[in-house]
Tab-separated table of C-alpha atoms in Angstrom:
chain	number	residue	atom	x	y	z
A	194	ASP	CA	69.538	109.540	94.417
A	195	THR	CA	73.230	110.226	93.738
A	196	ALA	CA	73.894	113.490	91.905
A	197	VAL	CA	77.265	112.517	90.383
A	198	SER	CA	77.918	108.805	90.217
A	199	GLN	CA	81.046	107.002	89.120
A	200	THR	CA	81.646	103.348	88.369
A	201	PRO	CA	83.535	101.367	89.368
A	202	LYS	CA	84.392	102.622	92.840
A	203	TYR	CA	87.449	100.377	93.007
A	204	LEU	CA	89.547	99.018	90.175
A	205	VAL	CA	92.613	96.793	90.520
A	206	THR	CA	94.423	95.823	87.366
A	207	GLN	CA	97.770	94.852	85.894
A	208	MET	CA	100.215	97.114	84.110
A	209	GLY	CA	99.585	97.298	80.406
A	210	ASN	CA	95.850	96.703	80.629
A	211	ASP	CA	93.169	99.066	79.318
A	212	LYS	CA	90.374	100.196	81.626
A	213	SER	CA	87.453	102.615	81.694
A	214	ILE	CA	85.732	104.640	84.378
A	215	LYS	CA	82.216	105.920	83.819
A	216	CYS	CA	80.548	109.027	85.195
A	217	GLU	CA	76.966	110.207	85.103
A	218	GLN	CA	75.348	113.318	86.555
A	219	ASN	CA	71.624	113.888	87.017
A	220	LEU	CA	71.883	117.557	87.954
A	221	GLY	CA	71.232	118.942	84.486
A	222	HIS	CA	74.705	120.492	84.400
A	223	ASP	CA	76.396	121.476	81.165
A	224	THR	CA	80.020	120.941	82.159
A	225	MET	CA	81.826	117.876	83.430
A	226	TYR	CA	85.393	117.240	84.599
A	227	TRP	CA	87.888	114.549	85.428
A	228	TYR	CA	90.315	115.160	88.285
A	229	LYS	CA	93.159	112.986	89.517
A	230	GLN	CA	94.028	112.849	93.225
A	231	ASP	CA	97.391	111.293	93.956
A	232	SER	CA	98.681	109.738	97.160
A	233	LYS	CA	99.670	113.170	98.481
A	234	LYS	CA	96.065	114.316	98.050
A	235	PHE	CA	96.826	116.831	95.318
A	236	LEU	CA	93.781	117.332	93.095
A	237	LYS	CA	94.702	118.018	89.490
A	238	ILE	CA	92.320	118.814	86.697
A	239	MET	CA	92.672	116.537	83.690
A	240	PHE	CA	89.815	117.279	81.294
A	241	SER	CA	86.662	119.312	81.041
A	242	TYR	CA	83.739	119.022	78.656
A	243	ASN	CA	81.115	121.721	78.102
A	244	ASN	CA	78.019	120.597	76.222
A	245	LYS	CA	79.895	117.517	74.988
A	246	GLU	CA	82.833	119.542	73.674
A	247	LEU	CA	86.335	119.200	75.082
A	248	ILE	CA	87.312	122.606	76.459
A	249	ILE	CA	90.094	121.841	78.929
A	250	ASN	CA	92.813	119.329	78.206
A	251	GLU	CA	95.705	119.518	80.633
A	252	THR	CA	99.090	117.929	80.060
A	253	VAL	CA	97.788	114.417	80.368
A	254	PRO	CA	99.381	111.468	78.495
A	255	ASN	CA	97.434	110.564	75.380
A	256	ARG	CA	96.856	107.128	76.899
A	257	PHE	CA	93.980	108.902	78.664
A	258	SER	CA	91.001	109.492	76.410
A	259	PRO	CA	87.801	111.079	77.680
A	260	LYS	CA	84.509	110.627	75.883
A	261	SER	CA	81.268	112.496	76.410
A	262	PRO	CA	78.355	110.802	74.607
A	263	ASP	CA	75.944	113.409	76.014
A	264	LYS	CA	75.896	116.229	78.558
A	265	ALA	CA	75.092	113.874	81.414
A	266	HIS	CA	77.950	111.434	80.851
A	267	LEU	CA	81.715	111.682	80.781
A	268	ASN	CA	83.779	108.526	80.593
A	269	LEU	CA	87.519	108.092	80.966
A	270	HIS	CA	89.384	105.386	79.094
A	271	ILE	CA	92.985	104.611	79.968
A	272	ASN	CA	95.211	102.544	77.680
A	273	SER	CA	98.390	100.694	78.606
A	274	LEU	CA	98.100	101.369	82.314
A	275	GLU	CA	101.262	102.248	84.239
A	276	LEU	CA	102.094	102.104	87.933
A	277	GLY	CA	101.986	105.900	88.123
A	278	ASP	CA	98.360	105.907	87.043
A	279	SER	CA	97.397	104.566	90.457
A	280	ALA	CA	95.271	107.284	92.057
A	281	VAL	CA	91.722	108.250	92.873
A	282	TYR	CA	89.911	109.713	89.873
A	283	PHE	CA	87.080	112.122	90.565
A	284	CYS	CA	84.376	113.144	88.198
A	285	ALA	CA	82.736	116.524	88.779
A	286	SER	CA	80.053	118.618	87.156
A	287	THR	CA	78.879	122.200	87.203
A	288	ARG	CA	76.553	124.596	85.436
A	289	LEU	CA	78.346	127.375	83.610
A	290	ALA	CA	75.490	128.707	81.482
A	291	GLY	CA	74.171	132.067	82.615
A	292	GLY	CA	77.514	133.206	83.993
A	293	ASN	CA	77.611	130.832	86.944
A	294	THR	CA	81.031	130.611	88.516
A	295	GLY	CA	81.449	126.930	88.652
A	296	GLU	CA	80.473	125.385	91.982
A	297	LEU	CA	81.706	121.849	91.435
A	298	PHE	CA	79.750	118.770	92.432
A	299	PHE	CA	82.029	115.756	92.823
A	300	GLY	CA	81.416	112.063	92.606
A	301	GLU	CA	82.641	109.649	95.269
A	302	GLY	CA	85.793	108.808	93.343
A	303	SER	CA	87.165	105.727	91.621
A	304	ARG	CA	90.277	104.271	93.209
A	305	LEU	CA	92.513	102.779	90.542
A	306	THR	CA	95.359	100.496	91.620
A	307	VAL	CA	97.819	99.323	88.992
A	308	LEU	CA	99.962	96.331	89.961
B	1218	LEU	CA	96.120	130.631	87.056
B	1219	ALA	CA	97.212	131.580	90.546
B	1220	LYS	CA	98.990	128.948	92.590
B	1221	THR	CA	97.684	128.670	96.131
B	1222	THR	CA	99.493	128.066	99.412
B	1223	GLN	CA	97.808	126.998	102.624
B	1224	PRO	CA	98.945	125.441	105.930
B	1225	ILE	CA	99.399	121.697	105.823
B	1226	SER	CA	97.512	121.061	109.038
B	1227	MET	CA	95.715	122.722	111.935
B	1228	ASP	CA	94.368	121.511	115.259
B	1229	SER	CA	91.406	122.926	117.099
B	1230	TYR	CA	88.960	122.099	119.876
B	1231	GLU	CA	85.227	121.703	119.686
B	1232	GLY	CA	83.362	124.988	119.944
B	1233	GLN	CA	86.261	127.131	118.751
B	1234	GLU	CA	86.337	129.322	115.681
B	1235	VAL	CA	88.834	128.145	113.076
B	1236	ASN	CA	90.412	130.402	110.489
B	1237	ILE	CA	92.337	128.909	107.573
B	1238	THR	CA	94.236	131.305	105.356
B	1239	CYS	CA	95.209	130.701	101.756
B	1240	SER	CA	97.724	132.755	99.782
B	1241	HIS	CA	97.226	133.346	96.062
B	1242	ASN	CA	99.656	136.138	95.237
B	1243	ASN	CA	99.249	135.867	91.470
B	1244	ILE	CA	95.467	135.922	91.385
B	1245	ALA	CA	94.073	137.426	88.186
B	1246	THR	CA	91.142	139.744	87.637
B	1247	ASN	CA	88.878	136.962	86.379
B	1248	ASP	CA	89.692	134.505	89.163
B	1249	TYR	CA	87.246	133.403	91.848
B	1250	ILE	CA	88.174	131.900	95.200
B	1251	THR	CA	86.390	128.785	96.363
B	1252	TRP	CA	86.799	126.501	99.364
B	1253	TYR	CA	85.968	122.811	99.466
B	1254	GLN	CA	85.811	120.243	102.255
B	1255	GLN	CA	86.836	116.635	101.780
B	1256	PHE	CA	86.261	113.674	104.090
B	1257	PRO	CA	88.188	110.401	103.639
B	1258	SER	CA	86.916	108.273	100.750
B	1259	GLN	CA	84.580	111.018	99.544
B	1260	GLY	CA	84.682	113.662	96.869
B	1261	PRO	CA	85.272	117.303	97.792
B	1262	ARG	CA	82.190	119.268	98.776
B	1263	PHE	CA	81.629	122.971	98.095
B	1264	ILE	CA	81.707	125.238	101.146
B	1265	ILE	CA	81.809	128.831	99.939
B	1266	GLN	CA	82.906	131.025	97.052
B	1267	GLY	CA	83.816	134.685	96.772
B	1268	TYR	CA	85.398	137.308	94.583
B	1269	LYS	CA	86.120	140.120	97.038
B	1270	THR	CA	85.231	141.432	100.524
B	1271	LYS	CA	83.208	139.096	102.719
B	1272	VAL	CA	80.828	136.296	101.934
B	1273	THR	CA	78.829	134.388	104.538
B	1274	ASN	CA	76.590	131.365	104.299
B	1275	GLU	CA	75.068	128.956	106.793
B	1276	VAL	CA	78.305	127.065	107.390
B	1277	ALA	CA	81.213	129.475	106.920
B	1278	SER	CA	82.481	132.943	106.122
B	1279	LEU	CA	85.061	133.912	103.555
B	1280	PHE	CA	87.149	137.030	104.001
B	1281	ILE	CA	89.004	138.443	101.003
B	1282	PRO	CA	91.098	141.610	101.394
B	1283	ALA	CA	91.074	144.349	98.789
B	1284	ASP	CA	94.221	143.115	97.031
B	1285	ARG	CA	92.720	139.574	96.819
B	1286	LYS	CA	96.139	138.003	97.325
B	1287	SER	CA	94.862	135.914	100.189
B	1288	SER	CA	91.608	134.629	101.581
B	1289	THR	CA	90.529	133.299	104.962
B	1290	LEU	CA	87.936	130.633	105.525
B	1291	SER	CA	86.284	131.014	108.912
B	1292	LEU	CA	84.424	128.101	110.489
B	1293	PRO	CA	82.419	129.174	113.553
B	1294	ARG	CA	82.222	126.805	116.532
B	1295	VAL	CA	83.694	123.692	114.958
B	1296	SER	CA	82.585	120.215	115.980
B	1297	LEU	CA	84.289	116.831	115.725
B	1298	SER	CA	82.540	116.236	112.403
B	1299	ASP	CA	84.407	119.196	110.893
B	1300	THR	CA	87.617	117.141	110.930
B	1301	ALA	CA	88.485	117.025	107.234
B	1302	VAL	CA	90.798	118.414	104.582
B	1303	TYR	CA	89.961	121.934	103.413
B	1304	TYR	CA	91.020	123.007	99.936
B	1305	CYS	CA	91.461	126.531	98.685
B	1306	LEU	CA	90.790	126.776	94.985
B	1307	VAL	CA	91.321	129.546	92.459
B	1308	GLY	CA	89.242	129.250	89.336
B	1309	THR	CA	88.916	131.216	86.128
B	1310	LEU	CA	85.934	131.472	83.812
B	1311	MET	CA	87.528	130.984	80.412
B	1312	ASN	CA	86.531	132.774	77.230
B	1313	THR	CA	86.361	129.441	75.442
B	1314	GLY	CA	83.984	128.111	78.059
B	1315	GLY	CA	84.819	126.142	81.123
B	1316	PHE	CA	85.992	126.944	84.597
B	1317	LYS	CA	89.657	126.123	84.958
B	1318	THR	CA	90.749	125.348	88.473
B	1319	ILE	CA	93.862	124.935	90.548
B	1320	PHE	CA	93.415	123.298	93.911
B	1321	GLY	CA	95.752	124.004	96.797
B	1322	ALA	CA	97.460	121.159	98.644
B	1323	GLY	CA	94.781	121.242	101.318
B	1324	THR	CA	94.773	121.919	105.058
B	1325	ARG	CA	94.087	118.959	107.281
B	1326	LEU	CA	91.944	120.208	110.178
B	1327	PHE	CA	91.731	118.001	113.229
B	1328	VAL	CA	89.085	118.929	115.790
B	1329	LYS	CA	89.586	117.526	119.262
B	1330	ALA	CA	87.035	117.039	122.023
């Protein structure tokens, strides 16, 4: 019973295409994130949603659009894909209510390859 | 948020204690220090978190000096399965909600038999 699940696990596509990655958590957490891990293994935060509201939006191109239909889901849509978008995208969740300090639970990652 | 610096790689042998130090000179009052472990093709996994002094759990200890400008993750008696990348992370609870994080570049630990 996977706590944070992402689909698809692998995605290969052409430049210029539009693609989406979905994330679901069954931990009852109130906050979800998208991280990007590049080929050098740097993990960079992209977005965070708390109770379906966007609360962190790093300097990410506006071709990336997150959507949170409810607290358990956070999807990432990418328009007009570029070669530099190739990376592993991780979804994560945490519970921040009650003053918790954000232990992150990560999904398995979605490897995006843009050709 | 504080930027973190940690060694790129470390080697150890089975049964040894491993200490990985992370520098975060610009850490702020509201920042917490967290360490994660990542195996290939998996997401990072939480190891331990602290604010100051020493924290210990069933898998590791975290030592944070009084000035909080560095932290040391201590792994007792490592085994081959501890070969992984270890990330030091500084995170801040924001007034607007959310926990903003900056991951370090990671330390690749290789445990040899």
